[in-house]
Structures are given as C-alpha cells and as structure tokens.
C-alpha cells in the first residue's frame, strides 16, 4: 500500500540511529555521533528525510499514553509542551522497545549513575569522558553492553574499569561457564577488574564519587553504568489488554500480529520462539528487530511474510577478542532436556602456516540420542563469527553432526584451514559417539589423575603443564613409550589444541588402557592456563 | 582397523605438504618452505613422522607403473635407482592427484617455462626470484593459481606480470563475466597486464628470454608459468580397466569406491557430482580432497561414511581483494537449464559507520520458477567468504529465497550490518519476482537510455556518471521531482550500491512510469567505473 499514510510517534528526539554503534562512539572509534544517524551516503535520517524520501510523517518528543482499541485511537502527550492529543488509526504498530532493568537501592536521577540505552546517554557519557571526569568506572552487568563498554572505557580513555555480575560468569546467555571464564581471564589481561557471583547490594552517591556496595566490598568510582539487561516496554500493551508472555514481551503470531488483528508489534518489545528449545523468550537483538520491522511493513502493505522461530545468533567484540554463539549453550540444552554431548576444539582460523593466522576456541553442543546440532559458541582473536553464522544456517535446517562433515567451505589459506574447524568439531563429536573418545571440559578438576601431556618437549618446556602428576610423552612417541605408563591410574591426555591428545587416547586404548580421557580444546582452553 | 598395515607410495620426494600455500612461499609471506611441511606444532611431516606417530610406512621417489587387479598387485619403479618391485595389496587407494594441462607448441624441459604443481616447483621458482632472474613474467591462465601467482610476483618481487587467458574473462568457473571484469580492472590497478580472449599460439625460448606468441602479439618475458588448469591422473586407473568419467576423472560411488570394490580413490583424480546441476565434474579443491581422504580411511577401517554431491565452494585472495563463489554461476545455471534470475548488490561488510568497513559486491543466482537458490559469487576488499560459506550451507539444504530472509547472523557492528547482505539480496530477488523490480546487469549497455542517477548532488559531482544521457535527481527528491522526467523514454535508475535506485524505481512506477529499470549493485559494480 504505497498510498497508505504512515505516522511514527517517538518519545525521544533522536530517531532511526545505530544504537549498537553507541559503544564505539563512546570509545572514540566513531568520532562524530552523526555517523550513527546517517545513511551510508551521508544524509541524516531525521524526520525531514523520512518525509521527503519515504513519505512518512514523524512526530518526536511525544509520549503515547493509552491505546483505545475499541475506538482505534491513541492518546499522546508532548514531552516538550505537555499538550495532549488523540489520534486515530486503521492499523497500529507497537515498536516500543525495551528499557534497562532498574535495581532497587540505586539513587534516582543521578548524573553519575547512568544507563546506556538511548543516543542521548552516549552523548552525555562521551562529554564526561572528554572533560576528564571519569577515571574509574563501575559497570554493573557483564552482558553485551557491559563488556563492550569495558572496552570503550579502557581502550581509548584509559579509565580503570571494575565489572560486576551477579551470575557466576559473564555473558551467561551465550557462553557456558568454562568458555566465559576464559574470556574473563582475557578481560583481566586487558586491565579490567572482574567480580562475578557478586550481586549489587546498593549504591550511594556523594559530591566526589559513587560507592558501589557488593558482596566483595565497597568500590569507589567516578561513574557507574547500570547494564543488567533490559525488559520489554509492554506497558501500553498490557493496559489495553493485549496478550503478553511470561518473559514480559508482547505475544505475536508469525505474521507479527498481536492478539488484536489491527495491532502488530516488532522489536525488543515482543517475545520470540526459540527454534531449538521451542520456548518463548525475549531476545533483544538489533538484527531480529530489523527483520521483524520489515515483515510488519510488508504484511500491512498486503504481503504475506512470516517471522519464524529463532536460533539466537549473537556476537560481541571485546578488545581484540571475538565472542559469538548460536543455538543453545550446554546449560540451556540440559535445561531443555536434551541428551547433551559437548566437544571443544582450538583451531587456527586460517591455514596454520598463513601469516596472521589466529586461534579460535569453539564448543559444540549436540544431542547424543539424535545427533542433532544444538549450539555453537566460541571466542578468540581469530574469525569466530563466520563459523557461528554457518552453524546457524545448519541449525535452522535441523542439522545433524553428519551435516558438519558434509559442509563445504570456500577454502584458500588466507580464509580457513583446508579442514575447517566445524568439520573437525563434527569429527570429534562423532568419535565421542561411535568410538567413545569423549572429551572432558577444559574446566575439569585434574586432582588424583595422571596427566599425559603429549605436546613436544619444546612446548612442554616453554609452558609446563603441572596441575597434578604429569608425564610428558610427545604424541609422536606414544606408540613406543606407551608401556612407560602404569595401567592402574586414571589417565588424562592433554595437548595444545585437543587433536594430538584425542589421537593419543585412541592409541592408548589400542594398547589396552581403558581409563583414558582427554581435555577438549587442549591447554589453550584451560582457564588460567590458556593462551589468551 | 588400527592394526592394518598401511603403505604409502609417492613418486616425489616431498609428501604431505600444504600445496595451497605454495604461492605464499613464492611471494615471501611464508619465509621458510618447511612451514608448509610442518604440523602446527613444528614437526616436519616426513616419512619418519608418519612411521612413529601413525604407524604408516611411506616410500617416496617411487613410481607405480601398473595395477594388476586380478593378482591384487602393483608394480613399482624407483625413480632414483630404476629398480623394479612388486607389492601386493588387500585394499588399494588411488590418490594420484592431477597434473597441469600441457599445451602444444611449448618447448619441453625448459627452465624458464614452468608449471606450478609440486613443492619443488615453488622452491625452484623462489630461488630464481631471489637471484633476481625474474623481472618480467608471463602467466598463461587466469584461474586460481594464475591469479595468486600474479600477486606473488607483483607484490613482493616487483616483477612485471602479464596474464593471458584464452577465455573472455578470468576465473570463468567461479565468476560470471561482469564480475570477472571488475576483478580484472582491480588487477590492472595493481599493475598486472591482462590479455583475455587471447589463446596462446606458441612459445619459443632463447638464451635471454621466452617469447610468448598470442593473438595480441609477441611478448618477451624472463619466465613463463603455465597455469591453464589440471587434468586428473587417471592413467593407472584407465590401464587396469577402472571406470573413468567424461571429465577424465576416476568414477567412485559415495563411499569413494571405484568400479573395483577393492580399490578406492580420492582427491583430484576422481570426479564428483554437483549438488545443484547434478552433473559429474572434476573439481580439484584441497578442501574436498581432505574430506574424501578421511572418508576412504574411515570406510576401510570399518566405517560407513559417505561423500555427497558438492556445491563447489571456492575462494581466492588476489592482492587485497577477496573473491569467492559457491553453487552455479549465471552461465552454468543457464547451461543446466534453470529459469535463471539474478540480482546484484554492493554492501559494506560491517556496519557502515564502523571504522574499517569495506565494500563487498555480490551476485545471487536463483531459479525464478521455484525460488531455489542456485549460486552466489562475490568480490571486494571486505568479508566476502563468510557470506559464501553461509550460502553454501543453505544450498546444501536446497534452500530457497525465503531462507535468505529467515537467516540469522551473529550481529554486532564490527562483524556485519544489522541487515546482512544476504538478507538484502534475498529481498531484492523476491522483489524482482513479486513486484517486477528486476535488476539489470552492471554490464548492460546504456545507449539510448535516459539514466536517472539518484545519488546525492555531492556524490554525482565527485564521480559523475555520464554514460549516455543522465539526469541527477537525488533519491530523497524523486517523489517531488519525478514529474521532471519525460514519460516517453526508457529509464534506468542508478545509485552507488543499488538500494536507492531500486527504491526510486518503485516510486516512479507508482507515479505511472512503466519503462523503468535499475542497475544491480550500483555504479560501484560497473566495470571500468566502479570503485575498485
């Protein structure tokens, strides 16, 4: 319906900006805030742009107060003038987004205690940084925003950053604990102080500072950023009787229509269904919001587009580390009652001999009964995201381990090893099912075990692995020196990346050892020992 | 069968090396040739390594002369001593690879006219470069090796490179002509002289130089590299009566068994089936060879692994440009009698505001009748390969255009735009089917057309597009200024990347213009005009 009259109402003054780029404006990677508001060819996406280019009218600084579904009217108030007005609609779209979760015990209206949600937050924060007012920052919440801001504050501005999370590890929605621990270790090497398992107990503000009260003690900072997550802005929907889900988001069908056929909803205010777990959840991701918006527009224009269940692909860059995930974590897969199997692997992202090849560390989660793929998560300085994106495509087709072995990657040494990491992970998982070569988590306790470190003597010498009793027998010598090992011990093979140790395990099994296992991903993935 | 005795016979002296890395050894990116022969942890993969680590015996510099299938014996000759010997087998694996195609009229045994296939070739070539013997090189063949070597010679050694191809454009197996032309333009800016449509007519060698005779004249060079492709080494197979295909490769079933149940084959010597076209072809890619080798080994060890049909993903880095492709090109799709539709697009690989975002140029090939995805090809300085890899996963599941719209990419500004290029291409293709917004090839003739350039006045001024009669009406003004355009002309809308022009086309159609089309991918993809 190109002839439809479209009216957009927003309570803020800035519209249509790249909110996900805000941390990079704060960090200085993006100098001018207008970059986040421009089209790629340099035109600001302001109301005038939408009017002339798209024939869409936009009213800003106006709060919608109520929806009268029977009369098909909305009541608005101008946040500038306080003036009220009623507007009628044929079709209504709710794109109210989500708001930062407020914790109790936090001073209200403080200039030093901020959330980071709308563009004005980023503008204010950067001003303070430029004035040199921020030397020490507390970040409450180790999710995407918290981790990105840790980099923003630390990298360019040299501020001291203390990050708090109530959960046992950071990024719990996308990383299992052993993976998150490794990322935490990396964050620490970048100078970030981290306190996990450390719920906020309160905050006070004085002229000079903000005091953060936690289980781990009191912390005095110049600024505190609240980034403990968001909740859907579904208040308007609730008030007018639309169906809202357990996660607090508006319930929509796959055409993005709410329980009222004349009202659609899209973005962070709705709930989506997870393709793998089947559960309804709120998943505030810009990429999903974009797709949903397009579907609503298309359907109101007479189209028939559907928004299917999601696998929840997400990525975050933290300093030089790439972190990404899709599907279920081990924890969420167990929660969804799959028969969960896991394998880990450390790989170079390009051919190992190619200059600039970097390691990536991946964890594959699958169902042991059906061989179905359930999730992939990874971190590392190398190309993690590509593998997650390919995996997401397989997930969406209910892929199985066999599909990883059948995948084709566009191979050349600058892009991938000849045998891609996903292929190798698939093999490791199949070997665990078919041959019992089961991997141990890199986080496993090594007490009372005999560790067979099958790295070369050189590797062992450079970085000795000495958690418990360790014997260094290089992989190339395992066949001949296997008899040196006493058969009455529980053995754990370990190498740098998990390949030689898995192979050694098989050789030792041939030689009659039955009590052998290996550490997935190798020493590179063991938190507090690994490389990064 | 871990107890099986495994014997490997190779006619060369070097075994198990990263042949795909050879161009990077020549270029100097890899300094020591041993890097191509080592495990990632620094152990040379020589016969001793295979003996001790894997209990495999390797005989090098030995040519297999004959296979006696009835007696289950092979006859060998040592290339060092000339001694002959017979060996018996229970199971035989042919991994004979492929050899460079020899053209007639080329002097034999010349030190200045070389092929580039085995490690010794790379070692010899680099020696000559280091001695300063090579100032001007002729490369015959614009395939992967030819293009990679153009970079190797040009980038580090500063040699003048002339590249010849008998076909109308380079890389014809993975790029359609308009895509290849753009890559050729880029190669020229890097100093490579290119002669396409230019079959070799002969070559002569003197004390001082090599003279290359072509349709375009005589070229004097210091060295000539023959890189016109490879043919499978299936001679042994043919002689002993194994089934060989039209493309000259050994025919195997999906367990990689030849027509003799005791003989398997894998690698560049076999034919594979194309998943999309259904045809049998020889596809010499290291990534496929690796997977096939694993399947043969697994099956001979009692496993039941299958090698399915392939989509033929391939990638090549040429200077700073990434080129990749999967599935069918437009040309091969037409040849396979699909009802072919194409769309093009120029995109940033990351969020457009993110520092370091680079353009990529993609072409999507699909079937207009079924909406089935057929192929994707791309080039650009940005991340092309990820999109090709994801697309390959969809191809392997017989994906349709709808699947592109349903894909989830792990999004953060450093990794992708919020709306991924593949999503945008899917929309463009659907718009062409559902709304008749059909894209024109960037290679289209623009004579006798009125061109509506909808870029901003600034963009137009910086790089005026003046192929034929052109009117500059910025996209934001098309609604109000549409009436300036005379309705009796055939209109072609063009912008920088193809988005604004497609949108303008829809606006003009609403205003009653019926004779409007747009250029896919924008001016950035028009050869001889585009950016790269």
mmCIF file with all atom_site columns, C-alpha atoms in Angstrom, chain A residues 102 122 124 232 243 248 253 258 273 293 321 387 393 408 431 453 477 493 526:
data_model
loop_
_atom_site.group_PDB
_atom_site.id
_atom_site.type_symbol
_atom_site.label_atom_id
_atom_site.label_alt_id
_atom_site.label_comp_id
_atom_site.label_asym_id
_atom_site.label_entity_id
_atom_site.label_seq_id
_atom_site.pdbx_PDB_ins_code
_atom_site.Cartn_x
_atom_site.Cartn_y
_atom_site.Cartn_z
_atom_site.occupancy
_atom_site.B_iso_or_equiv
_atom_site.pdbx_formal_charge
_atom_site.auth_seq_id
_atom_site.auth_comp_id
_atom_site.auth_asym_id
_atom_site.auth_atom_id
_atom_site.pdbx_PDB_model_num
ATOM 1  C CA . UNK A 1 102 ? 16.196 -0.912  37.347 1.00 0.00 ? 102 UNK A CA 1
ATOM 2  C CA . UNK A 1 122 ? 26.057 8.015   24.749 1.00 0.00 ? 122 UNK A CA 1
ATOM 3  C CA . UNK A 1 124 ? 26.296 12.614  27.743 1.00 0.00 ? 124 UNK A CA 1
ATOM 4  C CA . UNK A 1 232 ? 10.293 -5.172  27.164 1.00 0.00 ? 232 UNK A CA 1
ATOM 5  C CA . UNK A 1 243 ? -1.608 -10.751 25.322 1.00 0.00 ? 243 UNK A CA 1
ATOM 6  C CA . UNK A 1 248 ? 7.113  -9.781  29.714 1.00 0.00 ? 248 UNK A CA 1
ATOM 7  C CA . UNK A 1 253 ? 1.941  -14.658 15.775 1.00 0.00 ? 253 UNK A CA 1
ATOM 8  C CA . UNK A 1 258 ? -0.700 -9.223  18.394 1.00 0.00 ? 258 UNK A CA 1
ATOM 9  C CA . UNK A 1 273 ? 10.118 -18.594 19.940 1.00 0.00 ? 273 UNK A CA 1
ATOM 10 C CA . UNK A 1 293 ? 10.050 -4.468  11.190 1.00 0.00 ? 293 UNK A CA 1
ATOM 11 C CA . UNK A 1 321 ? 38.593 -10.877 21.106 1.00 0.00 ? 321 UNK A CA 1
ATOM 12 C CA . UNK A 1 387 ? 31.720 -20.429 11.945 1.00 0.00 ? 387 UNK A CA 1
ATOM 13 C CA . UNK A 1 393 ? 22.302 -21.979 8.848  1.00 0.00 ? 393 UNK A CA 1
ATOM 14 C CA . UNK A 1 408 ? 31.805 -27.071 2.088  1.00 0.00 ? 408 UNK A CA 1
ATOM 15 C CA . UNK A 1 431 ? 34.184 -40.057 17.559 1.00 0.00 ? 431 UNK A CA 1
ATOM 16 C CA . UNK A 1 453 ? 50.961 -34.232 28.252 1.00 0.00 ? 453 UNK A CA 1
ATOM 17 C CA . UNK A 1 477 ? 56.375 -41.257 20.820 1.00 0.00 ? 477 UNK A CA 1
ATOM 18 C CA . UNK A 1 493 ? 45.713 -36.854 27.812 1.00 0.00 ? 493 UNK A CA 1
ATOM 19 C CA . UNK A 1 526 ? 42.003 -24.223 30.196 1.00 0.00 ? 526 UNK A CA 1
#
